[in-house]
PDB file of C-alpha atoms in Angstrom:
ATOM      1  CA  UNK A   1    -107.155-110.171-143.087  1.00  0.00           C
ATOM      2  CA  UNK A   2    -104.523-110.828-140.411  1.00  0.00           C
ATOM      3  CA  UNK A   3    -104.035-113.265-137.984  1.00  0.00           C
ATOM      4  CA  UNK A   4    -102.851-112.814-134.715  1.00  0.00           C
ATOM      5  CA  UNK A   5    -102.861-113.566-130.580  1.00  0.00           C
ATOM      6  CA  UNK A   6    -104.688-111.942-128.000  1.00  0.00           C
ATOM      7  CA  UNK A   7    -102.048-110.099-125.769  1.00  0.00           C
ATOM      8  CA  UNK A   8    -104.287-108.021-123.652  1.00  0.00           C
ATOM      9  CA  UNK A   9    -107.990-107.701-122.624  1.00  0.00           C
ATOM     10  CA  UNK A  10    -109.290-105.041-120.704  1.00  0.00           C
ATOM     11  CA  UNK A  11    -112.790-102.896-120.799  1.00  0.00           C
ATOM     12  CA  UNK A  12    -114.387-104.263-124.498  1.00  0.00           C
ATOM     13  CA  UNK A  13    -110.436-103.387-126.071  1.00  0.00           C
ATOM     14  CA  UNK A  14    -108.070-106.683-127.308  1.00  0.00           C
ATOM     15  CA  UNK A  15    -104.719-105.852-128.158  1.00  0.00           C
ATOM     16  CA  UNK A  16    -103.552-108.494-130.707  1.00  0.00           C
ATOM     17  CA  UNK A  17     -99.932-109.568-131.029  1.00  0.00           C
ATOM     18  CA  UNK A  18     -99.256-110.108-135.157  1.00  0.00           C
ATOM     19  CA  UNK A  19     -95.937-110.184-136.876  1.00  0.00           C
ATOM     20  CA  UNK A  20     -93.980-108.422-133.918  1.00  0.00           C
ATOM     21  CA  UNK A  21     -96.466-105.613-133.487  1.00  0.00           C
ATOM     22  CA  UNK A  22     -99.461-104.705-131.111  1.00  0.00           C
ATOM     23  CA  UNK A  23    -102.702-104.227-132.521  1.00  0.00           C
ATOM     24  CA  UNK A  24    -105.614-102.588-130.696  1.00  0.00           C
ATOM     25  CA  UNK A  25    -108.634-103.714-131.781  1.00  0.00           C
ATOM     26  CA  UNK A  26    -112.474-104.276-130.558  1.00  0.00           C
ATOM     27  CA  UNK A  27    -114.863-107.076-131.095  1.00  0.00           C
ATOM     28  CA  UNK A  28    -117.809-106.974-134.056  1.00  0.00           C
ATOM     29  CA  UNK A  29    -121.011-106.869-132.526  1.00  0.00           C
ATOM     30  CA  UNK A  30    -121.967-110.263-133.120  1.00  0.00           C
ATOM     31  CA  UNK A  31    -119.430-111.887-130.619  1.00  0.00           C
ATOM     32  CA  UNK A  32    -121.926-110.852-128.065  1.00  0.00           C
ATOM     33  CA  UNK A  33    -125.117-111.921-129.782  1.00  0.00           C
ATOM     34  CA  UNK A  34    -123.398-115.395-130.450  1.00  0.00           C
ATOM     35  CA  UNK A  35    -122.357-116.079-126.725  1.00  0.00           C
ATOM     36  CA  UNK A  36    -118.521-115.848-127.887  1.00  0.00           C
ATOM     37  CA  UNK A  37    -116.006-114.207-125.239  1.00  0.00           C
ATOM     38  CA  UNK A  38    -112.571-113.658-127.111  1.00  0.00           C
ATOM     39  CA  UNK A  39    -110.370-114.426-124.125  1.00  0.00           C
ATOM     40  CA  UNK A  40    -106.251-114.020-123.931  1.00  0.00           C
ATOM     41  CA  UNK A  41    -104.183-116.254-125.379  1.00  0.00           C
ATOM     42  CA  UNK A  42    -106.991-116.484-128.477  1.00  0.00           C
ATOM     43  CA  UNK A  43    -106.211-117.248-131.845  1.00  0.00           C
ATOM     44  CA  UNK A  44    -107.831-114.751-133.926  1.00  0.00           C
ATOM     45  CA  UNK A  45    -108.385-112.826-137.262  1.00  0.00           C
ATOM     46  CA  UNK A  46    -109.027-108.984-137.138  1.00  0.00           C
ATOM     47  CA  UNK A  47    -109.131-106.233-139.861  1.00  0.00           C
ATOM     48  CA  UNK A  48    -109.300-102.033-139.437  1.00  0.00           C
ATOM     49  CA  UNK A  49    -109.228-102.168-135.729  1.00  0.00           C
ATOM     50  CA  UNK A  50    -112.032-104.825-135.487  1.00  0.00           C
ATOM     51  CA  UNK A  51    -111.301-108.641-134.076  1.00  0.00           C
ATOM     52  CA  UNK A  52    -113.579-110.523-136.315  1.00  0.00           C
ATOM     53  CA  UNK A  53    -113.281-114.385-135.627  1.00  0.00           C
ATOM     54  CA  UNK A  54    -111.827-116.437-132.907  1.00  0.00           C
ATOM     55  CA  UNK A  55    -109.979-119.030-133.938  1.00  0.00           C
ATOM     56  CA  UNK A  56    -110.578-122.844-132.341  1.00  0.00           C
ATOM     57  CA  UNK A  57    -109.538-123.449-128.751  1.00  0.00           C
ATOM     58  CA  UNK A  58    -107.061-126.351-128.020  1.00  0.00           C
ATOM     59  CA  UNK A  59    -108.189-125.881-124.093  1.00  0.00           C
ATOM     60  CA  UNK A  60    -109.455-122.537-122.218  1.00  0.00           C
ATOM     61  CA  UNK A  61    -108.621-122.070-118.358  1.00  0.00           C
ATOM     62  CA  UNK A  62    -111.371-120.431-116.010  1.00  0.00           C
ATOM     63  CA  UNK A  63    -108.969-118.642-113.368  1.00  0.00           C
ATOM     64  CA  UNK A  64    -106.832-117.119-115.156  1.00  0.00           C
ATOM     65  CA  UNK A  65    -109.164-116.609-118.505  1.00  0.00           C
ATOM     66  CA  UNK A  66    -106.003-117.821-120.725  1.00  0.00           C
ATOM     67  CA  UNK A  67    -106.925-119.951-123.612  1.00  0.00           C
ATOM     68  CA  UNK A  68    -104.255-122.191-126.028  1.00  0.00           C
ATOM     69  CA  UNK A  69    -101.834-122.258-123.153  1.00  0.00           C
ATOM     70  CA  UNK A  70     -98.970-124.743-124.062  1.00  0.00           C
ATOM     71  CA  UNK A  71     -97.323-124.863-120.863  1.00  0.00           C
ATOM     72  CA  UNK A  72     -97.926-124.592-116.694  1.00  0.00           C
ATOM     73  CA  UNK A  73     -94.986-123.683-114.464  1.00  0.00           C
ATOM     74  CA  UNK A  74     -96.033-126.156-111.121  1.00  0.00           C
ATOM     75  CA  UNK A  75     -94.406-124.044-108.299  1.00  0.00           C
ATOM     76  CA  UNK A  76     -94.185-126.162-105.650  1.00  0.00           C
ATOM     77  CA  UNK A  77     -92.242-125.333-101.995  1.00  0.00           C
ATOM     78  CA  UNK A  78     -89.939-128.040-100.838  1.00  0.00           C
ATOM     79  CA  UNK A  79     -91.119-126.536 -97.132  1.00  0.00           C
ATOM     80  CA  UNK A  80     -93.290-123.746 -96.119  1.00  0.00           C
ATOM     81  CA  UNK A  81     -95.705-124.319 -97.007  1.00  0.00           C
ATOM     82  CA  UNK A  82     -95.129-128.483 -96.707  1.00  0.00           C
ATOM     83  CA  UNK A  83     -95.262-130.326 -99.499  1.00  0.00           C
ATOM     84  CA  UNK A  84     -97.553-132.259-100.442  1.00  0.00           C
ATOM     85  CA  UNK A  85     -97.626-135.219-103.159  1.00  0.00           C
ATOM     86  CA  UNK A  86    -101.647-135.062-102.738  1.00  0.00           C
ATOM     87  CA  UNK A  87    -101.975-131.466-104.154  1.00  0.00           C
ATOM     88  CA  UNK A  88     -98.938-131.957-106.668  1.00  0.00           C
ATOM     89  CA  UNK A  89    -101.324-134.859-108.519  1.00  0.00           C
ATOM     90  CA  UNK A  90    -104.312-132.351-108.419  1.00  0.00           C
ATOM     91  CA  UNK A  91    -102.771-130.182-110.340  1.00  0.00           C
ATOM     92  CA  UNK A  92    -100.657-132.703-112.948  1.00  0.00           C
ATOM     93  CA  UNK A  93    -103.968-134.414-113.532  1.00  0.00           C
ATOM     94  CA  UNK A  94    -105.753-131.039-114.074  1.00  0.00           C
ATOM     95  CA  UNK A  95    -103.191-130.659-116.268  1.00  0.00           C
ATOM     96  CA  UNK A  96    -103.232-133.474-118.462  1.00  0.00           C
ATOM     97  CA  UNK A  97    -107.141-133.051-118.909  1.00  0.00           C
ATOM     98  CA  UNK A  98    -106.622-129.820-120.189  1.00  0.00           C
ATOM     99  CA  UNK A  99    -103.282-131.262-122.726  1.00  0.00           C
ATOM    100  CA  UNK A 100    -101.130-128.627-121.044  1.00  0.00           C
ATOM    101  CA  UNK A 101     -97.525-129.422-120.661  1.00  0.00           C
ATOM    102  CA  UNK A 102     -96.595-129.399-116.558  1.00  0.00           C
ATOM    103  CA  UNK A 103     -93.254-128.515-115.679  1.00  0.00           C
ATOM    104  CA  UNK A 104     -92.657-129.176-111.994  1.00  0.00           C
ATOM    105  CA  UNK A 105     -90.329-126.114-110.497  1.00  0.00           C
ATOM    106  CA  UNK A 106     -89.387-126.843-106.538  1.00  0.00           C
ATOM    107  CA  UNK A 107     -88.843-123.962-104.733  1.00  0.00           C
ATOM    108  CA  UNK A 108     -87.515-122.865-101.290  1.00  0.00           C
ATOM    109  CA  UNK A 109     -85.517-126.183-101.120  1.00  0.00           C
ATOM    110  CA  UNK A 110     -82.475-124.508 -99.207  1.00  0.00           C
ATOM    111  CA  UNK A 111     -84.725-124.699 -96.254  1.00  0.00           C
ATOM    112  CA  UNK A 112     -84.205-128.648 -96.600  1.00  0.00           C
ATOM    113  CA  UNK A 113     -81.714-130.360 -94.161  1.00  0.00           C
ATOM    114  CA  UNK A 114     -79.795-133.081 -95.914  1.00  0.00           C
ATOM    115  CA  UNK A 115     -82.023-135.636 -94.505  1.00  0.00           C
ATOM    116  CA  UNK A 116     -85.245-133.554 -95.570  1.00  0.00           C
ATOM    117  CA  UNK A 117     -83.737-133.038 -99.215  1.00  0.00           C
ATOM    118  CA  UNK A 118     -82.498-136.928 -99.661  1.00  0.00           C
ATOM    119  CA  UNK A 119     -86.430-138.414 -98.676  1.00  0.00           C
ATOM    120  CA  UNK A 120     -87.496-135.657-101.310  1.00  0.00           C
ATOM    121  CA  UNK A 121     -84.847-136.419-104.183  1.00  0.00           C
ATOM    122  CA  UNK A 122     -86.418-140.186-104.182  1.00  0.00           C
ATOM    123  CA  UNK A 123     -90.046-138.256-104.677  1.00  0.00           C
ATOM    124  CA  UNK A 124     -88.468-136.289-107.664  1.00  0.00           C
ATOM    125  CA  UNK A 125     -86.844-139.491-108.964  1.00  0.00           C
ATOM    126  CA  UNK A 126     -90.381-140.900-109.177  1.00  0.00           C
ATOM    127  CA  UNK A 127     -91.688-138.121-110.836  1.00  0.00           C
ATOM    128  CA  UNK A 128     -88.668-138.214-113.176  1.00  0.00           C
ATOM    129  CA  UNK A 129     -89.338-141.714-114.300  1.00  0.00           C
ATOM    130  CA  UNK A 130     -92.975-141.201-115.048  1.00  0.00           C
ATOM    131  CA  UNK A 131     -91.500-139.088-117.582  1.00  0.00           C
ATOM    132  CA  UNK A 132     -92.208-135.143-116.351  1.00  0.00           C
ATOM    133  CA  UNK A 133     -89.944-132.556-116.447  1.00  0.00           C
ATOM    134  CA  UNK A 134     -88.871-131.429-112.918  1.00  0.00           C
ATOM    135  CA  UNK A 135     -86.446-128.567-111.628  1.00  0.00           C
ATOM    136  CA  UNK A 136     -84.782-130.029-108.410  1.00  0.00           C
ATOM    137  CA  UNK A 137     -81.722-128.920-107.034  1.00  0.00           C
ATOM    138  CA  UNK A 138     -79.807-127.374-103.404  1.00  0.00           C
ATOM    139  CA  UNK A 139     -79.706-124.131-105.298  1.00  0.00           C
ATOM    140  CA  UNK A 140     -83.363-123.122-105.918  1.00  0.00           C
ATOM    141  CA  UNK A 141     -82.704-120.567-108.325  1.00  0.00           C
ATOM    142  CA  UNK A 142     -79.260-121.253-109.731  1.00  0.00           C
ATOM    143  CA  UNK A 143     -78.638-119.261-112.781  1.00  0.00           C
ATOM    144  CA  UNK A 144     -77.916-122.687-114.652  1.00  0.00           C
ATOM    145  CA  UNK A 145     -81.498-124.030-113.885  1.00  0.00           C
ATOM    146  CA  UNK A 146     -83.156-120.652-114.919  1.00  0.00           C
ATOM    147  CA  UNK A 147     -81.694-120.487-118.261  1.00  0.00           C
ATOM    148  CA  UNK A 148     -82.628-124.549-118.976  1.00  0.00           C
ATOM    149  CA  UNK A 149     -86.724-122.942-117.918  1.00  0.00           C
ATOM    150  CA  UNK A 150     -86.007-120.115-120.407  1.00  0.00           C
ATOM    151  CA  UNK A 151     -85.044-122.344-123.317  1.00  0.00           C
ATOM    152  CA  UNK A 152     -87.920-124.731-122.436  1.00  0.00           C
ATOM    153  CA  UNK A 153     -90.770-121.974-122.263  1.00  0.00           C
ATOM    154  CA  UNK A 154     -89.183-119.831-125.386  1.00  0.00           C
ATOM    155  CA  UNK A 155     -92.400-118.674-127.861  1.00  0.00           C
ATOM    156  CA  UNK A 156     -95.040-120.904-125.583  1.00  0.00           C
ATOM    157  CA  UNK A 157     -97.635-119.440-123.794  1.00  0.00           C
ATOM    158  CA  UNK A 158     -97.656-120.183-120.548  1.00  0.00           C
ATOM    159  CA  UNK A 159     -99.092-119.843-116.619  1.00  0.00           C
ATOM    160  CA  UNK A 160     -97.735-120.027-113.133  1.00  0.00           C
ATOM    161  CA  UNK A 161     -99.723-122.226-110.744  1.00  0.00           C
ATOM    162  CA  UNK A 162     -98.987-123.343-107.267  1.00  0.00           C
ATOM    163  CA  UNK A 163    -100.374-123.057-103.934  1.00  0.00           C
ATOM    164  CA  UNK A 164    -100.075-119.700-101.555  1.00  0.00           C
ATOM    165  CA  UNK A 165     -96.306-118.552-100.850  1.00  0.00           C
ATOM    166  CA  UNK A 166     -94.987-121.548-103.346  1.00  0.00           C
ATOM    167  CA  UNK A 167     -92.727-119.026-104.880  1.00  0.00           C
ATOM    168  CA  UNK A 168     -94.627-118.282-107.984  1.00  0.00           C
ATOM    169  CA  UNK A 169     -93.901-114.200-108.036  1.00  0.00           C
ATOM    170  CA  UNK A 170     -89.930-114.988-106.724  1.00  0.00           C
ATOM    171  CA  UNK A 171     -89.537-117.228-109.829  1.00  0.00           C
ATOM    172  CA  UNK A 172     -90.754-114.650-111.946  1.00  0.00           C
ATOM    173  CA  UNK A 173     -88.369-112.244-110.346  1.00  0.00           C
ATOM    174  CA  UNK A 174     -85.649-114.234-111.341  1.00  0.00           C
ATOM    175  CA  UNK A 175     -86.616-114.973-114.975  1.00  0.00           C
ATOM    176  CA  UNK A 176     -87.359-111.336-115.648  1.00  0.00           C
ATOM    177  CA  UNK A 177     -85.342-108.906-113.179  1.00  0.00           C
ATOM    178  CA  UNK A 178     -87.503-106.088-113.077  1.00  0.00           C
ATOM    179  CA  UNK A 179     -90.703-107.083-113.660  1.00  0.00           C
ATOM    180  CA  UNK A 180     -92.052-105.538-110.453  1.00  0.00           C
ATOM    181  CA  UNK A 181     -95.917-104.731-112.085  1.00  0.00           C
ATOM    182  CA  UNK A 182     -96.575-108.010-112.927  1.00  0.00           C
ATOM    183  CA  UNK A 183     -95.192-109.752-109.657  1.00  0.00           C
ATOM    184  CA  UNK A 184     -96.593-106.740-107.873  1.00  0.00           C
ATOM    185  CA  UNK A 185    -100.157-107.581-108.998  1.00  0.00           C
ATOM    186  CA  UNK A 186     -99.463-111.493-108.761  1.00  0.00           C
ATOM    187  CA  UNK A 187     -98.746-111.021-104.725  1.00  0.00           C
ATOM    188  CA  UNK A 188    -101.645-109.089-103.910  1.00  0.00           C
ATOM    189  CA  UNK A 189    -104.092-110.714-105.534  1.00  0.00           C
ATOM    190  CA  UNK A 190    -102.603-114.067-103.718  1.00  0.00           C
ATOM    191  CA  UNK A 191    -102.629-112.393-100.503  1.00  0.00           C
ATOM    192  CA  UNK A 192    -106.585-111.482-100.872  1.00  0.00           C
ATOM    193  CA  UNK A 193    -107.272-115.118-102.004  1.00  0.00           C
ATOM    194  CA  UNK A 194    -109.014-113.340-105.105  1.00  0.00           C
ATOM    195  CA  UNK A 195    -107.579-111.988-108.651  1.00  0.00           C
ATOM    196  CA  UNK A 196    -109.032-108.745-108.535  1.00  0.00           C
ATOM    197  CA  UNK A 197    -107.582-106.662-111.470  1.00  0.00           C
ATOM    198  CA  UNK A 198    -110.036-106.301-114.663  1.00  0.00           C
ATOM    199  CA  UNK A 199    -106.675-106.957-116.989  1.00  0.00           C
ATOM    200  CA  UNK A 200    -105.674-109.896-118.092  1.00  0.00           C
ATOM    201  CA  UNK A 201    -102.590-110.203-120.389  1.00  0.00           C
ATOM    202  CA  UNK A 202     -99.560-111.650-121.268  1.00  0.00           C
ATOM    203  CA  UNK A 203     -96.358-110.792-120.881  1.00  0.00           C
ATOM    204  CA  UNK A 204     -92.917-111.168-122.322  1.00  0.00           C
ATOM    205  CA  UNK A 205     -90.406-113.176-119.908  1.00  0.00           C
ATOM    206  CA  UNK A 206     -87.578-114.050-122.237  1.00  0.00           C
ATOM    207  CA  UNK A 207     -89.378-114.890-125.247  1.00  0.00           C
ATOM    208  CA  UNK A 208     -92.293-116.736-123.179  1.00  0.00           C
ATOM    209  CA  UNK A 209     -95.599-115.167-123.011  1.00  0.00           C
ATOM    210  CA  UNK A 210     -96.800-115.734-119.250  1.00  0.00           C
ATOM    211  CA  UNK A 211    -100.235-114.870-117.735  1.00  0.00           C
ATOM    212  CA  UNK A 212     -99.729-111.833-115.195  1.00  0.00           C
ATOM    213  CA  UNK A 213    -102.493-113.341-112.751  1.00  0.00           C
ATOM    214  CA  UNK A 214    -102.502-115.908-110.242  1.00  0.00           C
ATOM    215  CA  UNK A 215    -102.334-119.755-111.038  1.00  0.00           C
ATOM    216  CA  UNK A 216    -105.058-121.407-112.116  1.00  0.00           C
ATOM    217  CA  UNK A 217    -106.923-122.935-109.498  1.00  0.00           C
ATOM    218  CA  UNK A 218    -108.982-126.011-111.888  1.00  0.00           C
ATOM    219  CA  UNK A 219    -107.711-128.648-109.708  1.00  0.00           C
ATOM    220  CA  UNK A 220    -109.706-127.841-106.610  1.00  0.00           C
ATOM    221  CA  UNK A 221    -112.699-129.616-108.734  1.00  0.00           C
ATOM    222  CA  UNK A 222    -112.726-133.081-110.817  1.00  0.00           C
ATOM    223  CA  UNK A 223    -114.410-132.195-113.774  1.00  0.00           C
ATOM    224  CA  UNK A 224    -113.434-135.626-115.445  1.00  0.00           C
ATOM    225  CA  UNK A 225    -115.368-138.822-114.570  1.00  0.00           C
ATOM    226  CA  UNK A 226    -114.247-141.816-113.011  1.00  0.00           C
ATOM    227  CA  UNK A 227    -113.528-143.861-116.125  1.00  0.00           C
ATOM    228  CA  UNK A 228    -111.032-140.845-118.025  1.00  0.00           C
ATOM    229  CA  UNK A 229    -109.538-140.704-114.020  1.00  0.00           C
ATOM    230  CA  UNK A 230    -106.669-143.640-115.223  1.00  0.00           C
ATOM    231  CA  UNK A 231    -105.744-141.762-118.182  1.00  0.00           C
ATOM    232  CA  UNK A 232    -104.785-139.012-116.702  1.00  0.00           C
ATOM    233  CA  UNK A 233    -102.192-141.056-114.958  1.00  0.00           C
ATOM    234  CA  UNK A 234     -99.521-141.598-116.764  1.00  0.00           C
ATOM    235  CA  UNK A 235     -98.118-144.718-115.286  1.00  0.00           C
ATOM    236  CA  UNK A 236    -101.116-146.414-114.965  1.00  0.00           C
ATOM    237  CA  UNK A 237    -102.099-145.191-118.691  1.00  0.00           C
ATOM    238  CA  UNK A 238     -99.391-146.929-120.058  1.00  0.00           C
ATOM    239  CA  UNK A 239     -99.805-150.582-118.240  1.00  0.00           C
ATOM    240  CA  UNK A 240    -103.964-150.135-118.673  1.00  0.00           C
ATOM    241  CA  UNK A 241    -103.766-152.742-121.345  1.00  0.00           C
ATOM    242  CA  UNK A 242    -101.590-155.457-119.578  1.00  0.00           C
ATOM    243  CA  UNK A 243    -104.497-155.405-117.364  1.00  0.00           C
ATOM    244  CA  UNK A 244    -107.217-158.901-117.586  1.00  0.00           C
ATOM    245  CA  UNK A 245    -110.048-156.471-117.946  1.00  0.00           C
ATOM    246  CA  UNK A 246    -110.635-153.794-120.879  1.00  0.00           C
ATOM    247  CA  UNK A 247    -111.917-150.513-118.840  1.00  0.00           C
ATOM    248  CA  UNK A 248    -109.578-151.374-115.521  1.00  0.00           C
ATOM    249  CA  UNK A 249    -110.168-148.877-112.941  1.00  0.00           C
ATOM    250  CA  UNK A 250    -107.336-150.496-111.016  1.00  0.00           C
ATOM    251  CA  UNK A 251    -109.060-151.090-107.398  1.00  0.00           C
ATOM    252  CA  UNK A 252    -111.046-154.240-106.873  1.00  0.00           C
ATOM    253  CA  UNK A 253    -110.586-156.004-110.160  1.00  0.00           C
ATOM    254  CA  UNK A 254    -108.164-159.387-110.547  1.00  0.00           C
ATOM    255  CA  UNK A 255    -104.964-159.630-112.409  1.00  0.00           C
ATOM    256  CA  UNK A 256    -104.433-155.470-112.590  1.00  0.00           C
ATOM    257  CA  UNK A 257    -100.859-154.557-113.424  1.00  0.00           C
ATOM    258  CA  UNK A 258    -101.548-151.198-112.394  1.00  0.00           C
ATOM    259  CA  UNK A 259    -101.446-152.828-108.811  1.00  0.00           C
ATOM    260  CA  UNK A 260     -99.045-155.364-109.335  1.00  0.00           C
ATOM    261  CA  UNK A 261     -96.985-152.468-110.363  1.00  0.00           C
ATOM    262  CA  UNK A 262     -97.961-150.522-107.085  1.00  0.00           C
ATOM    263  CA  UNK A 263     -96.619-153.726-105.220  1.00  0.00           C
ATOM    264  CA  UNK A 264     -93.353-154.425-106.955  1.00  0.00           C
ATOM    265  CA  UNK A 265     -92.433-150.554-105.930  1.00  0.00           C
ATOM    266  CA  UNK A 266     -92.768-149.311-109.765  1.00  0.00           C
ATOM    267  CA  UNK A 267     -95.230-146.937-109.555  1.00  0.00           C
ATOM    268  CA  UNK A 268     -95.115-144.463-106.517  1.00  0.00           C
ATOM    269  CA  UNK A 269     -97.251-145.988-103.427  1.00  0.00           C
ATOM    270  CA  UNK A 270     -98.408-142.082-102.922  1.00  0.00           C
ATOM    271  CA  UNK A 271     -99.350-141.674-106.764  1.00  0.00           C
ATOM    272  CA  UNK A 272    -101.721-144.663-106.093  1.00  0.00           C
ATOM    273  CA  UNK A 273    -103.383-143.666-102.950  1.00  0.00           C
ATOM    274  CA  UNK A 274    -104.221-140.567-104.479  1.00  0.00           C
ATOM    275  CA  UNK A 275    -105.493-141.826-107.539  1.00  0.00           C
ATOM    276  CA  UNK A 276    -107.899-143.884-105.362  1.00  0.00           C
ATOM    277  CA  UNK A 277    -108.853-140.952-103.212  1.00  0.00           C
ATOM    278  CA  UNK A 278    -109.599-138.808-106.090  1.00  0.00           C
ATOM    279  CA  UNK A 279    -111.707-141.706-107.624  1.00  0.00           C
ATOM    280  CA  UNK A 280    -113.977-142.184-104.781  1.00  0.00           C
ATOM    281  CA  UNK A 281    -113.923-137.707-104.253  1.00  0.00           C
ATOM    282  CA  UNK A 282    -115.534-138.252-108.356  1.00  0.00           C
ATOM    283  CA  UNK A 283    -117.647-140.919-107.487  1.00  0.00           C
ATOM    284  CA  UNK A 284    -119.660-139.591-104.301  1.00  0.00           C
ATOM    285  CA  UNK A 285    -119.493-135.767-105.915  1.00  0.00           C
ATOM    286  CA  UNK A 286    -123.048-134.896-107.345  1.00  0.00           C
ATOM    287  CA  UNK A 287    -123.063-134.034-111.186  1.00  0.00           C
ATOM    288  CA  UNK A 288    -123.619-130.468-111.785  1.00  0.00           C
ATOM    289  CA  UNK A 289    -125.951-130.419-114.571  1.00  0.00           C
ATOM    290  CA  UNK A 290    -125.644-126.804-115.192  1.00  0.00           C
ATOM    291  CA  UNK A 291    -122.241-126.879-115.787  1.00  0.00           C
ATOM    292  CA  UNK A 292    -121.029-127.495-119.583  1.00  0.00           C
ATOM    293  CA  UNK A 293    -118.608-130.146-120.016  1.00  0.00           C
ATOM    294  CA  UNK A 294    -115.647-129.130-122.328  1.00  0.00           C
TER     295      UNK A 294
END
């Protein structure tokens, strides 16, 4: 019995990447009957063209359907469209929930005037110091930078995410010259607001495997509760238990060095504010009962 990744997906075929080779296989008959939908990105062991058992998921993404992904490339624009330190947490904290390495790419930043690009170097600075890896320079796509991604993202599996006309398919353009399907079908299914292709699969960008399909889009919801919010935050992770009270939630309670930390300008003022906003967005939001936690 072999062992292998899920490469492709499309119409009841999975095309299974073992030992350097593709393998096209389809599922036994009893995936369906136990409610189990071998997804890309799977873990999986097959046998004479037949996938047989999917292996355990470390985390599973709805949009695209990509599951053990180590890695999300965070497009974000420096300008057009503006930037925005609220939807940049969204996504880091959607992130983190899911254990997926973010890696924070900024794009179009030679629109930036010198002014523009010095208030946003003290942004990346923060982001720097709460310890993630972010690309940042006057040259958005020097050849330099690109080759540092490559070596970072070499064997991983990985996604693109970032808003509309972040830069996402131009990025992919430069890591892979060439690759005109898959940017192709990334564009226009960003341009109908839908991913409307039936295949999913990943594809080869110098030694990465990357979705072909839009970013995911888990961060428009707060699947996590109030209580795992904090943990999700770095920063305030790591000075939770300086605080006076076990289970902090770093608002109203006394003696918090989460916001002694906000006031003595070592964690970012905007990191805080939206940590609070997305609190009380969890808080008022009514529980979906039909939905199933992972």
């Amino acid at each position: 019995m072999k062992q292998g990744i899920i490469q492709q997906s499309l119409s009841g075929f999975y095309d299974i990447l073992a030992d350097g080779e593709i393998y096209r296989t389809r599922a036994r008959g009893n995936f369906r009957a136990k409610k189990i939908k071998p997804i890309v990105g799977d873990r999986v062991e097959f046998e004479d063209g037949y996938l047989l058992r999917v292996l355990p998921r470390k985390n599973e993404l709805v949009r695209p359907p990509v599951a053990n992904v180590d890695t999300a490339v965070v497009v974000t624009a420096a300008k057009k469209p503006t930037f925005s330190t609220n939807l940049l947490d969204r996504q880091l904290i959607a992130l983190e929930a899911q254990k997926i390495t973010p890696i924070i790419y900024f794009s179009k930043t030679d629109l930036l005037d010198d002014d523009e690009y010095s208030k946003l170097e003290k942004v990346v600075a923060g982001y720097l110091k709460i310890g993630y890896r972010v690309f940042f320079s006057r040259e958005a796509f020097a050849p330099e930078q690109l080759q540092q991604l490559k070596e970072l993202l070499q064997g991983q599996i990985v996604t693109m995410m970032g808003q509309t006309g972040a830069g996402k398919s131009t990025l992919l353009n430069h890591l892979a010259p060439g690759l005109d399907l898959a940017t192709g079908e990334i564009s226009t299914a960003l341009k109908r607001g839908r991913h409307t292709t039936r295949k999913v699969s990943l594809i080869n960008v110098a030694g990465a495997w990357i979705a072909d399909t839009p970013g995911f889009s888990s961060y428009e919801t707060f699947d996590m509760t109030v209580e795992e919010l904090p943990n999700l935050f770095l920063e305030m992770k790591g000075l939770a238990r300086e605080c006076k009270f076990r289970g902090c939630l770093h608002l109203k309670e006394p003696q918090c060095a989460v916001k002694d930390a906000v006031k003595n300008g070592i964690i970012m003022e905007s990191r805080y504010d939206n940590y609070v906003q997305f609190h009380n967005l969890i808080a008022n939001q009514k529980p979906d009962y039909g939905k199933n936690r992972k």
